Amino acid sequence: MDPPVCEDGVVYPGRAPLRRLTRFEYNNTVRDLLGDTTDPAFSLPSEDVGNGFGNDADTLSVSSLLAEQLGTVAEGIAQRATATPEALAKLAPCASNVTAGSEEACARTIIERLAPRAYRRPVAAGEADELLALYSVGRKDATFAAGVATVIEALLQSPDFLYRIEKGTPDPERPQLRRPTGDEMATRLSYMLWGTMPDEQLRMAAQAGELSTKEGVRAHAERMLDDPRSRPTFRFFFDNLLPISSLADLERNADAFPTFSRTIGSLMREETQRFLEHEIFEGTGTWPSILTAPYTFVNEQLAAFYGIPGVTGDEFREVRLDTTQRLGLLTQGGLMAGTTHSNNTNPVVRGSFVLQKLMCISIPLPTGAILEQVKPPDPYSGKTARERFSQHSKDPVCAGCHKFMDPVGFAFENYDAVGLFRATENGVTIDPSGTVPETLGDVSGPIDLVQKLAGSEEVQSCFAKRWSEFAYGLTLRAEDRCTQQAITTAFEASGYNVKQLLIELTQTDAFHYLAPGQE
Amino acid sequence: MLRGAGAIAVALPWLEIMGPERTARAAPEPAKRFLAVYTPGGTVLNRWRPTGTETSFTLSPILAPLAPVQNRLLVVDGLDMKSALGEQHQAGIVAWLTGTAQEGANNGGYGSGPSIDQVIAARISAGQKAQASIQIAVRWATGKAHGLLSPMNAANYENAAPHKPIPPRLDPVEIFTKLFGTLNPSDNNDAARRLARQQSILDFLDRRYSAVSAALGAADKQKIDQHLTKIREIEQSLSSTDTPTTMSSCKAPTMVDTSDYNPRTGLNADDKGNVKDTSTDAAIPKVGKLMTDMLVMALACDITAVGTLQWSDTEAKHTFPWLNLTEHHHFYQHDGGFKPAECERICNWYSKQHLYLLQEMEKIDMGGHSLLDESVVFFGSELSDPPSHKKNDMPFLLAGGGGGLRTGRWVRYSHLPHNNLLVSILNLFGDTRTTFGDPRYCTGPLTNLT
């Protein structure tokens, strides 16, 4: 499809393919629906890689294993939800003292309370009857609890729960276009901002018609972002965008890095997440300010590792950085350690992270034909990384791609394999100069690099793109161009404010209309 | 040892005099079981390739552990994975069983056809066994895949279009319960009640998915229909009267304590294998053995007829503490510069594990012949040479006697496409097609296998 020309005053509904709950969303949803805090979805087979967040609707597929495991997981949740009289009472007060005569009526009460929330829409009478029939099958030769469990098991596997099904309703002003219903809009908002089902307040807002205008949606988006329930969504996003999620398992040679441990790794991840949360919710909160913040968060143990004096206790607190050595998110220990293979730094990995994740420049992996011509350099030859990786610039076959990646990585060489600042490597003074592709050009070192990145339009629009793909659960294509353009423009207008970006994501035509043919 | 052309030349005419010709070559029965075993990142070719002649050969260091079953092996040498086009590792694992190129742009897509295991399963297993097939993996999705299903780690592809990748099972305890839980004769009433309940739920789901599907546009409908198909498959397997056989050879394998093994460790891994979870890695030999036992018994008990064992994903990011190796496999292959000695040690260990699998299959009496006799076991990788990511001269092995496979041989081809092997394997199961995968890279079945 040709990319559309985006004109003012024309509605570009964008794509909204059918989405299945991800494991992250499933866990949050059963927590809110049934109080199940066991994160049961982690035993489901993993999602497809797709857009990097596991929620790319275009690549999600259902294997036999997934269908089977969804049943197993639902069975476990249903059992926990009906295991004790107290658990049953939480489903409906009538369940705490059912008698033979009141059982069926109570089962109906439970269904009428649970099903509309599980389906995120009103349930028709016939649907409730069908669920009640399931209760009767489960109750046969078994207990009341077993009957209720059967219903829950079915609810959790039904398409109405697992998929975000949108039917829409004609737009009163432009009847040829369809818009999400109030309930569907509540669901869109809730999964985007909280990664879970709508709460009572959102459902009531939907009933009251508050979500039928962009202004109404904006007001709720603002409320939802101020709610602590939005925090896990930010954590999830950054855990998947940044190389920090596995720092707690990071291993380094103890002789070379005696002060590093897995605990330090996990504290680094916490440092990054704390910093981001503070900056977004209490600080300036723009992507450029995040990239160049002169402060970070550490506790005593992490401060000792970095050599920052005067921090005591387990609590994280804000400390100023020596801005000749570090500046902003990218120079944090976790990002530097998380972009290093082993005990030696690897400028390719660091450069590739910046280019691909932060600048949305995709670097093709070498194909078999190219690799057959060359052997990769031995990472243990040469005194400095620049020396070790010199083959990449000498060999024209490698240089085609590496000329983009390596010079970005070289600018981070002041941080070793555990993210500590260093001026020399093997007795040789490090030359941290580098080059960034596109318009940014040469940089003198890491501080210069992050400042240039923070001032780059490409970096801002890439960040907006990453959030769009995560928030809308897809990979942006040519046909999504108007949506992307609208978001980029709004992000720019906000001064690149991250919270504002999320609000703007609820203001696009793509968020307020259904694509034609989708009804 | 009976070897040498002389002895055979004398023996053959004498055998023919003994009675009507009834050799395996005349009309072999189709093979009845199929296993595919995957190890990551190729081999060290000059330490892998045997020496000698077709029937009289010496296994080289990497394959040496397999010497006790040498007469059950067919070393298939000289095949190129010509259909493996795309990203270095990904193209290899995509093509390994499908014979198709990686679709789409660089490091993006999957294959565009079914994998042979699924084609075989549709023929001999689906609807006939409790499970159409079993996919199992040990320490999988540890690197760039970030714990997600990806072209880096997907070996199995559905038989029906759009040929979606199939994730493997990872948790040994769950696999055990799934496969052998029903072998426990106790709790009969509970089991019957559970079955009745499950059937009603599936019935309900069938109606819900059908109703939802009917109201959706084409692309969304396809997703719901795919889910509905899977629900119907589960319904079918529940209503199938085929309970595991009570053959004397069928018994649940011995469950071992796997509490020191977290199958999901490293599933949240970063791109480059920073995660080196040695505590879990130490349990890999034990878990691998259990996985092998479960696969063998799943076949012996007729729970399924088709299985895949992936020892890892392509860029294996676990370590080998039991071999005194502290870095991950991909590090020795490529990330840390090619280290042939370490790679050889790892490949050698995988040969030992393969020996165990084949010997266990040989032990099982299926009524006058062994499980191995009626099976075809395909052992392979996505590359041949680790540092260059070459896919020529693939280190492939076949084993077993299914379909009249003539083993105890080292057959050498001159750069024939590996799709020819894939179609030959299908032929062993009675599938008569003459091409498989991308037809541009298939020139027909291999000769000299049966």
Short mmCIF file of C-alpha atoms in Angstrom, two decimals, chain B residues 47-441:
data_model
loop_
_atom_site.label_atom_id
_atom_site.label_comp_id
_atom_site.label_asym_id
_atom_site.label_seq_id
_atom_site.Cartn_x
_atom_site.Cartn_y
_atom_site.Cartn_z
CA ARG B 47 37.34 -33.06 13.54
CA TRP B 48 33.90 -34.31 12.49
CA ARG B 49 34.33 -35.98 9.11
CA PRO B 50 35.01 -39.73 9.24
CA THR B 51 37.87 -41.37 7.36
CA GLY B 52 37.81 -44.53 5.31
CA THR B 53 35.22 -45.78 2.86
CA GLU B 54 31.45 -45.92 2.72
CA THR B 55 31.09 -49.12 4.67
CA SER B 56 34.44 -49.24 6.37
CA PHE B 57 35.05 -45.97 8.10
CA THR B 58 36.48 -44.63 11.29
CA LEU B 59 34.60 -41.98 13.19
CA SER B 60 36.65 -38.87 13.79
CA PRO B 61 37.05 -37.30 17.23
CA ILE B 62 33.73 -35.47 17.40
CA LEU B 63 31.67 -38.46 16.33
CA ALA B 64 33.89 -41.05 18.09
CA PRO B 65 31.53 -41.41 21.07
CA LEU B 66 28.97 -42.86 18.66
CA ALA B 67 31.22 -45.81 17.76
CA PRO B 68 29.12 -48.30 19.77
CA VAL B 69 26.18 -47.60 17.46
CA GLN B 70 28.19 -47.04 14.29
CA ASN B 71 26.26 -49.79 12.51
CA ARG B 72 23.02 -47.91 13.22
CA LEU B 73 24.34 -44.64 11.81
CA LEU B 74 24.22 -43.15 8.38
CA VAL B 75 26.67 -40.27 8.14
CA VAL B 76 25.20 -38.06 5.42
CA ASP B 77 28.10 -35.98 4.18
CA GLY B 78 28.43 -33.34 1.49
CA LEU B 79 25.02 -31.73 1.61
CA ASP B 80 24.69 -27.95 1.39
CA MET B 81 21.79 -26.04 2.89
CA LYS B 82 21.21 -24.11 -0.30
CA SER B 83 17.72 -23.11 0.72
CA ALA B 84 19.06 -21.43 3.88
CA LEU B 85 18.96 -17.84 2.68
CA GLY B 86 18.72 -14.94 5.07
CA GLU B 87 20.40 -14.10 8.34
CA GLN B 88 23.38 -16.20 9.35
CA HIS B 89 21.98 -18.44 12.11
CA GLN B 90 18.30 -17.79 11.55
CA ALA B 91 18.30 -18.83 7.91
CA GLY B 92 19.91 -22.08 8.99
CA ILE B 93 17.44 -23.12 11.63
CA VAL B 94 14.53 -21.95 9.50
CA ALA B 95 15.69 -24.09 6.58
CA TRP B 96 16.92 -27.06 8.60
CA LEU B 97 13.58 -28.90 8.59
CA THR B 98 11.58 -26.74 6.15
CA GLY B 99 13.92 -26.35 3.20
CA THR B 100 12.72 -22.79 2.74
CA ALA B 101 14.46 -19.43 2.84
CA GLN B 102 13.93 -16.95 5.62
CA GLU B 103 11.14 -14.62 4.58
CA GLY B 104 11.23 -10.87 4.55
CA ALA B 105 13.98 -8.45 5.29
CA ASN B 106 17.12 -9.17 7.24
CA ASN B 107 16.70 -10.80 10.63
CA GLY B 108 12.98 -10.64 10.27
CA GLY B 109 11.03 -13.53 9.02
CA TYR B 110 10.31 -17.17 9.46
CA GLY B 111 10.19 -19.88 6.85
CA SER B 112 7.43 -20.29 4.33
CA GLY B 113 6.70 -23.96 4.54
CA PRO B 114 6.05 -26.77 6.97
CA SER B 115 8.83 -28.62 8.72
CA ILE B 116 9.19 -32.30 7.82
CA ASP B 117 8.38 -33.40 11.36
CA GLN B 118 4.95 -31.81 11.03
CA VAL B 119 4.39 -33.31 7.60
CA ILE B 120 5.27 -36.70 9.03
CA ALA B 121 3.08 -36.07 12.09
CA ALA B 122 0.11 -35.30 9.86
CA ARG B 123 0.70 -38.63 8.16
CA ILE B 124 1.36 -41.05 11.00
CA SER B 125 0.50 -39.34 14.26
CA ALA B 126 -2.18 -36.64 14.19
CA GLY B 127 -5.55 -38.06 15.18
CA GLN B 128 -3.93 -41.43 15.79
CA LYS B 129 -1.92 -40.70 18.91
CA ALA B 130 -2.70 -38.67 22.02
CA GLN B 131 -0.20 -36.08 20.79
CA ALA B 132 0.47 -35.42 17.14
CA SER B 133 4.05 -34.48 17.99
CA ILE B 134 6.20 -33.29 20.86
CA GLN B 135 8.67 -30.43 20.70
CA ILE B 136 11.13 -30.20 23.55
CA ALA B 137 14.01 -27.82 24.16
CA VAL B 138 16.73 -27.49 26.74
CA ARG B 139 17.90 -23.94 27.60
CA TRP B 140 16.16 -22.15 24.77
CA ALA B 141 15.64 -18.48 23.77
CA THR B 142 18.53 -17.42 25.95
CA GLY B 143 20.01 -14.68 23.81
CA LYS B 144 18.74 -12.14 21.34
CA ALA B 145 15.30 -13.70 21.39
CA HIS B 146 14.78 -12.24 24.86
CA GLY B 147 12.84 -15.27 25.91
CA LEU B 148 10.48 -14.90 22.99
CA LEU B 149 9.77 -17.16 20.06
CA SER B 150 11.91 -15.92 17.20
CA PRO B 151 13.46 -16.89 13.87
CA MET B 152 16.62 -17.56 15.88
CA ASN B 153 15.14 -20.44 17.75
CA ALA B 154 12.16 -21.82 15.84
CA ALA B 155 12.81 -25.17 14.16
CA ASN B 156 9.28 -26.52 13.81
CA TYR B 157 6.64 -25.07 11.49
CA GLU B 158 3.00 -25.99 11.19
CA ASN B 159 1.91 -28.22 8.39
CA ALA B 160 -1.01 -25.97 7.41
CA ALA B 161 -0.52 -22.51 5.94
CA PRO B 162 0.46 -19.94 7.10
CA HIS B 163 3.06 -22.33 8.56
CA LYS B 164 3.47 -20.56 11.87
CA PRO B 165 6.45 -21.49 14.06
CA ILE B 166 5.78 -23.91 16.91
CA PRO B 167 7.30 -23.16 20.31
CA PRO B 168 8.88 -26.08 22.14
CA ARG B 169 8.07 -27.21 25.67
CA LEU B 170 10.74 -26.23 28.17
CA ASP B 171 9.75 -27.34 31.63
CA PRO B 172 10.69 -30.96 32.40
CA VAL B 173 8.10 -31.29 35.14
CA GLU B 174 5.31 -30.01 32.93
CA ILE B 175 6.39 -32.28 30.11
CA PHE B 176 6.41 -35.23 32.45
CA THR B 177 2.93 -34.46 33.74
CA LYS B 178 1.61 -33.90 30.25
CA LEU B 179 3.03 -37.10 28.79
CA PHE B 180 2.99 -39.54 31.64
CA GLY B 181 0.48 -38.12 34.09
CA THR B 182 -2.23 -40.27 32.52
CA LEU B 183 -0.19 -43.43 32.95
CA ASN B 184 -0.99 -43.27 36.62
CA PRO B 185 -4.03 -45.52 37.07
CA SER B 186 -5.14 -43.96 40.37
CA ASP B 187 -7.69 -41.14 40.62
CA ASN B 188 -9.89 -42.72 38.01
CA ASN B 189 -13.03 -40.88 39.04
CA ASP B 190 -11.25 -37.60 39.24
CA ALA B 191 -9.79 -38.14 35.81
CA ALA B 192 -13.20 -38.96 34.36
CA ARG B 193 -14.78 -35.89 35.94
CA ARG B 194 -11.94 -33.72 34.76
CA LEU B 195 -12.33 -35.05 31.25
CA ALA B 196 -16.08 -34.38 31.22
CA ARG B 197 -15.50 -30.86 32.47
CA GLN B 198 -12.74 -30.22 29.97
CA GLN B 199 -14.92 -31.46 27.14
CA SER B 200 -17.76 -29.11 28.11
CA ILE B 201 -15.37 -26.19 28.35
CA LEU B 202 -13.89 -26.95 24.96
CA ASP B 203 -17.37 -27.27 23.55
CA PHE B 204 -18.23 -23.86 24.95
CA LEU B 205 -15.00 -22.37 23.59
CA ASP B 206 -15.63 -23.89 20.18
CA ARG B 207 -18.97 -22.05 20.03
CA ARG B 208 -17.53 -18.78 21.35
CA TYR B 209 -14.60 -18.77 18.91
CA SER B 210 -16.90 -19.64 16.03
CA ALA B 211 -19.30 -16.83 16.96
CA VAL B 212 -16.51 -14.28 17.33
CA SER B 213 -14.87 -15.37 14.10
CA ALA B 214 -18.08 -14.91 12.14
CA ALA B 215 -18.22 -11.24 13.14
CA LEU B 216 -14.64 -10.28 12.24
CA GLY B 217 -12.86 -8.92 9.19
CA ALA B 218 -10.58 -11.23 7.24
CA ALA B 219 -7.22 -10.64 8.97
CA ASP B 220 -8.64 -10.79 12.48
CA LYS B 221 -10.81 -13.73 11.58
CA GLN B 222 -7.72 -15.66 10.58
CA LYS B 223 -6.26 -15.22 14.07
CA ILE B 224 -9.42 -16.40 15.79
CA ASP B 225 -9.80 -19.30 13.37
CA GLN B 226 -6.23 -20.35 14.06
CA HIS B 227 -7.06 -20.45 17.76
CA LEU B 228 -10.27 -22.34 17.03
CA THR B 229 -8.33 -24.94 15.06
CA LYS B 230 -6.10 -25.51 18.07
CA ILE B 231 -9.09 -25.88 20.36
CA ARG B 232 -10.54 -28.44 18.00
CA GLU B 233 -7.24 -30.30 17.99
CA ILE B 234 -7.40 -30.50 21.77
CA GLU B 235 -11.03 -31.64 21.59
CA GLN B 236 -10.02 -34.31 19.14
CA SER B 237 -7.16 -35.57 21.26
CA LEU B 238 -9.46 -35.76 24.32
CA SER B 239 -12.11 -37.73 22.51
CA SER B 240 -9.58 -40.01 20.88
CA THR B 241 -9.89 -43.45 22.39
CA ASP B 242 -6.21 -44.07 21.86
CA THR B 243 -4.88 -44.26 25.35
CA PRO B 244 -1.22 -45.06 25.67
CA THR B 245 -0.54 -48.69 25.02
CA THR B 246 0.00 -51.09 27.83
CA MET B 247 2.94 -52.68 26.05
CA SER B 248 5.49 -54.02 28.46
CA SER B 249 8.04 -51.66 26.97
CA CYS B 250 5.93 -48.68 27.99
CA LYS B 251 6.62 -47.29 31.40
CA ALA B 252 7.04 -43.77 32.68
CA PRO B 253 10.69 -42.75 32.77
CA THR B 254 12.26 -42.14 36.13
CA MET B 255 11.59 -38.59 37.15
CA VAL B 256 14.61 -36.86 38.63
CA ASP B 257 14.72 -33.86 40.90
CA THR B 258 14.92 -30.86 38.62
CA SER B 259 14.44 -28.23 41.28
CA ASP B 260 17.94 -26.95 40.53
CA TYR B 261 16.94 -26.28 36.93
CA ASN B 262 14.92 -23.26 35.96
CA PRO B 263 13.83 -23.75 32.34
CA ARG B 264 13.07 -20.06 32.05
CA THR B 265 16.38 -18.78 33.34
CA GLY B 266 17.82 -16.49 30.79
CA LEU B 267 14.56 -16.16 28.94
CA ASN B 268 14.72 -12.48 29.76
CA ALA B 269 18.23 -12.43 28.42
CA ASP B 270 19.92 -9.53 26.75
CA ASP B 271 21.12 -9.76 23.18
CA LYS B 272 24.60 -10.96 23.78
CA GLY B 273 24.71 -13.59 26.42
CA ASN B 274 25.69 -11.60 29.44
CA VAL B 275 23.56 -14.00 31.36
CA LYS B 276 25.64 -16.93 32.41
CA ASP B 277 23.50 -18.70 34.89
CA THR B 278 25.91 -21.39 35.95
CA SER B 279 23.72 -22.77 38.72
CA THR B 280 21.03 -23.74 36.25
CA ASP B 281 23.53 -24.71 33.59
CA ALA B 282 25.04 -27.38 35.81
CA ALA B 283 21.73 -29.25 35.68
CA ILE B 284 21.64 -29.37 31.87
CA PRO B 285 23.16 -32.88 31.50
CA LYS B 286 20.66 -34.31 33.96
CA VAL B 287 17.72 -32.47 32.43
CA GLY B 288 18.85 -33.36 28.91
CA LYS B 289 18.93 -37.01 29.87
CA LEU B 290 15.44 -36.76 31.36
CA MET B 291 14.17 -35.01 28.23
CA THR B 292 15.69 -37.80 26.15
CA ASP B 293 14.11 -40.48 28.35
CA MET B 294 10.74 -38.78 28.02
CA LEU B 295 11.01 -38.55 24.25
CA VAL B 296 11.96 -42.20 23.94
CA MET B 297 9.13 -43.31 26.20
CA ALA B 298 6.62 -41.04 24.46
CA LEU B 299 7.43 -43.03 21.32
CA ALA B 300 7.53 -46.39 23.06
CA CYS B 301 4.18 -45.76 24.75
CA ASP B 302 2.59 -44.59 21.52
CA ILE B 303 1.79 -41.21 23.06
CA THR B 304 3.18 -39.72 19.88
CA ALA B 305 5.20 -40.82 16.88
CA VAL B 306 7.08 -37.61 16.19
CA GLY B 307 9.38 -35.50 18.32
CA THR B 308 12.00 -32.78 18.24
CA LEU B 309 14.74 -32.17 20.76
CA GLN B 310 16.47 -28.81 20.59
CA TRP B 311 19.53 -28.73 22.79
CA SER B 312 19.50 -24.95 22.64
CA ASP B 313 18.66 -22.01 20.44
CA THR B 314 21.02 -21.08 17.63
CA GLU B 315 23.22 -18.64 19.52
CA ALA B 316 23.40 -20.87 22.57
CA LYS B 317 24.00 -18.68 25.58
CA HIS B 318 24.41 -21.25 28.33
CA THR B 319 27.70 -22.46 29.72
CA PHE B 320 29.11 -25.96 30.15
CA PRO B 321 30.41 -26.12 33.70
CA TRP B 322 30.52 -29.93 33.56
CA LEU B 323 33.06 -29.62 30.73
CA ASN B 324 34.99 -27.01 32.68
CA LEU B 325 33.99 -24.37 30.16
CA THR B 326 32.99 -21.06 31.67
CA GLU B 327 31.84 -19.22 28.56
CA HIS B 328 28.75 -19.87 26.50
CA HIS B 329 28.76 -21.94 23.33
CA HIS B 330 28.29 -19.02 20.97
CA PHE B 331 31.24 -17.29 22.62
CA TYR B 332 33.54 -20.13 21.56
CA GLN B 333 32.00 -20.27 18.11
CA HIS B 334 32.05 -16.61 17.27
CA ASP B 335 31.57 -13.98 19.96
CA GLY B 336 34.94 -14.60 21.54
CA GLY B 337 36.67 -15.52 18.31
CA PHE B 338 36.55 -19.10 17.02
CA LYS B 339 37.90 -21.55 19.57
CA PRO B 340 38.01 -24.96 17.84
CA ALA B 341 39.26 -26.93 20.83
CA GLU B 342 36.39 -25.79 23.01
CA CYS B 343 33.88 -26.26 20.20
CA GLU B 344 35.15 -29.78 19.67
CA ARG B 345 34.73 -30.58 23.34
CA ILE B 346 31.13 -29.37 23.24
CA CYS B 347 30.30 -31.22 20.02
CA ASN B 348 31.90 -34.33 21.42
CA TRP B 349 29.64 -34.10 24.44
CA TYR B 350 26.60 -33.77 22.21
CA SER B 351 27.69 -36.95 20.42
CA LYS B 352 27.69 -38.72 23.77
CA GLN B 353 24.16 -37.53 24.44
CA HIS B 354 23.13 -38.75 21.01
CA LEU B 355 24.67 -42.12 21.73
CA TYR B 356 22.54 -42.34 24.85
CA LEU B 357 19.38 -41.55 22.86
CA LEU B 358 20.10 -44.16 20.20
CA GLN B 359 21.06 -46.83 22.71
CA GLU B 360 17.92 -46.24 24.73
CA MET B 361 15.86 -46.60 21.56
CA GLU B 362 17.71 -49.77 20.69
CA LYS B 363 16.93 -51.26 24.10
CA ILE B 364 13.19 -50.99 23.67
CA ASP B 365 11.53 -54.10 22.30
CA MET B 366 8.59 -53.27 20.08
CA GLY B 367 7.77 -56.91 19.50
CA GLY B 368 10.63 -58.67 17.84
CA HIS B 369 12.45 -55.52 16.85
CA SER B 370 13.68 -52.42 18.61
CA LEU B 371 12.21 -48.95 18.69
CA LEU B 372 15.27 -47.77 16.79
CA ASP B 373 14.60 -50.35 14.06
CA GLU B 374 11.30 -48.73 13.14
CA SER B 375 12.45 -45.14 13.61
CA VAL B 376 14.34 -42.48 11.72
CA VAL B 377 16.43 -40.11 13.82
CA PHE B 378 17.78 -37.01 12.12
CA PHE B 379 20.60 -35.18 13.88
CA GLY B 380 21.70 -31.79 12.62
CA SER B 381 22.58 -28.18 13.09
CA GLU B 382 21.92 -24.88 11.34
CA LEU B 383 25.54 -24.32 10.25
CA SER B 384 28.60 -26.32 9.41
CA ASP B 385 31.47 -23.97 10.25
CA PRO B 386 30.83 -21.70 13.27
CA PRO B 387 32.97 -18.62 12.57
CA SER B 388 32.01 -18.22 8.91
CA HIS B 389 28.41 -19.37 9.39
CA LYS B 390 28.86 -21.57 6.33
CA LYS B 391 26.13 -23.96 5.43
CA ASN B 392 28.07 -26.23 3.10
CA ASP B 393 29.01 -29.79 4.03
CA MET B 394 26.45 -29.93 6.78
CA PRO B 395 27.18 -32.23 9.73
CA PHE B 396 24.10 -34.40 9.31
CA LEU B 397 23.49 -37.86 10.70
CA LEU B 398 20.66 -40.28 10.25
CA ALA B 399 20.11 -43.26 12.48
CA GLY B 400 17.64 -46.09 12.81
CA GLY B 401 16.22 -48.67 10.47
CA GLY B 402 12.86 -47.13 9.62
CA GLY B 403 11.73 -47.27 6.01
CA GLY B 404 14.59 -49.56 5.08
CA LEU B 405 17.33 -47.08 5.83
CA ARG B 406 20.66 -48.82 5.32
CA THR B 407 22.91 -47.75 8.14
CA GLY B 408 26.47 -48.48 9.13
CA ARG B 409 27.58 -46.29 6.26
CA TRP B 410 29.22 -42.99 5.48
CA VAL B 411 27.61 -41.66 2.32
CA ARG B 412 29.24 -38.76 0.55
CA TYR B 413 27.51 -36.49 -1.89
CA SER B 414 28.99 -33.68 -3.86
CA HIS B 415 27.27 -30.49 -2.78
CA LEU B 416 23.72 -31.68 -3.25
CA PRO B 417 21.01 -29.54 -1.67
CA HIS B 418 19.85 -30.68 1.75
CA ASN B 419 16.25 -30.40 0.57
CA ASN B 420 16.99 -33.67 -1.22
CA LEU B 421 17.59 -35.27 2.15
CA LEU B 422 14.36 -33.79 3.53
CA VAL B 423 12.30 -35.29 0.74
CA SER B 424 14.14 -38.59 1.15
CA ILE B 425 13.23 -38.66 4.82
CA LEU B 426 9.58 -38.08 3.91
CA ASN B 427 9.82 -40.96 1.44
CA LEU B 428 10.96 -43.24 4.26
CA PHE B 429 7.57 -42.62 5.86
CA GLY B 430 5.66 -43.61 2.75
CA ASP B 431 5.21 -40.06 1.45
CA THR B 432 5.91 -40.40 -2.26
CA ARG B 433 6.56 -36.79 -3.21
CA THR B 434 9.73 -36.07 -5.14
CA THR B 435 10.44 -32.53 -3.99
CA PHE B 436 10.19 -30.64 -0.72
CA GLY B 437 10.74 -27.08 0.41
CA ASP B 438 11.82 -24.45 -2.08
CA PRO B 439 11.85 -26.37 -5.39
CA ARG B 440 14.75 -24.27 -6.66
CA TYR B 441 16.92 -26.03 -4.11
#
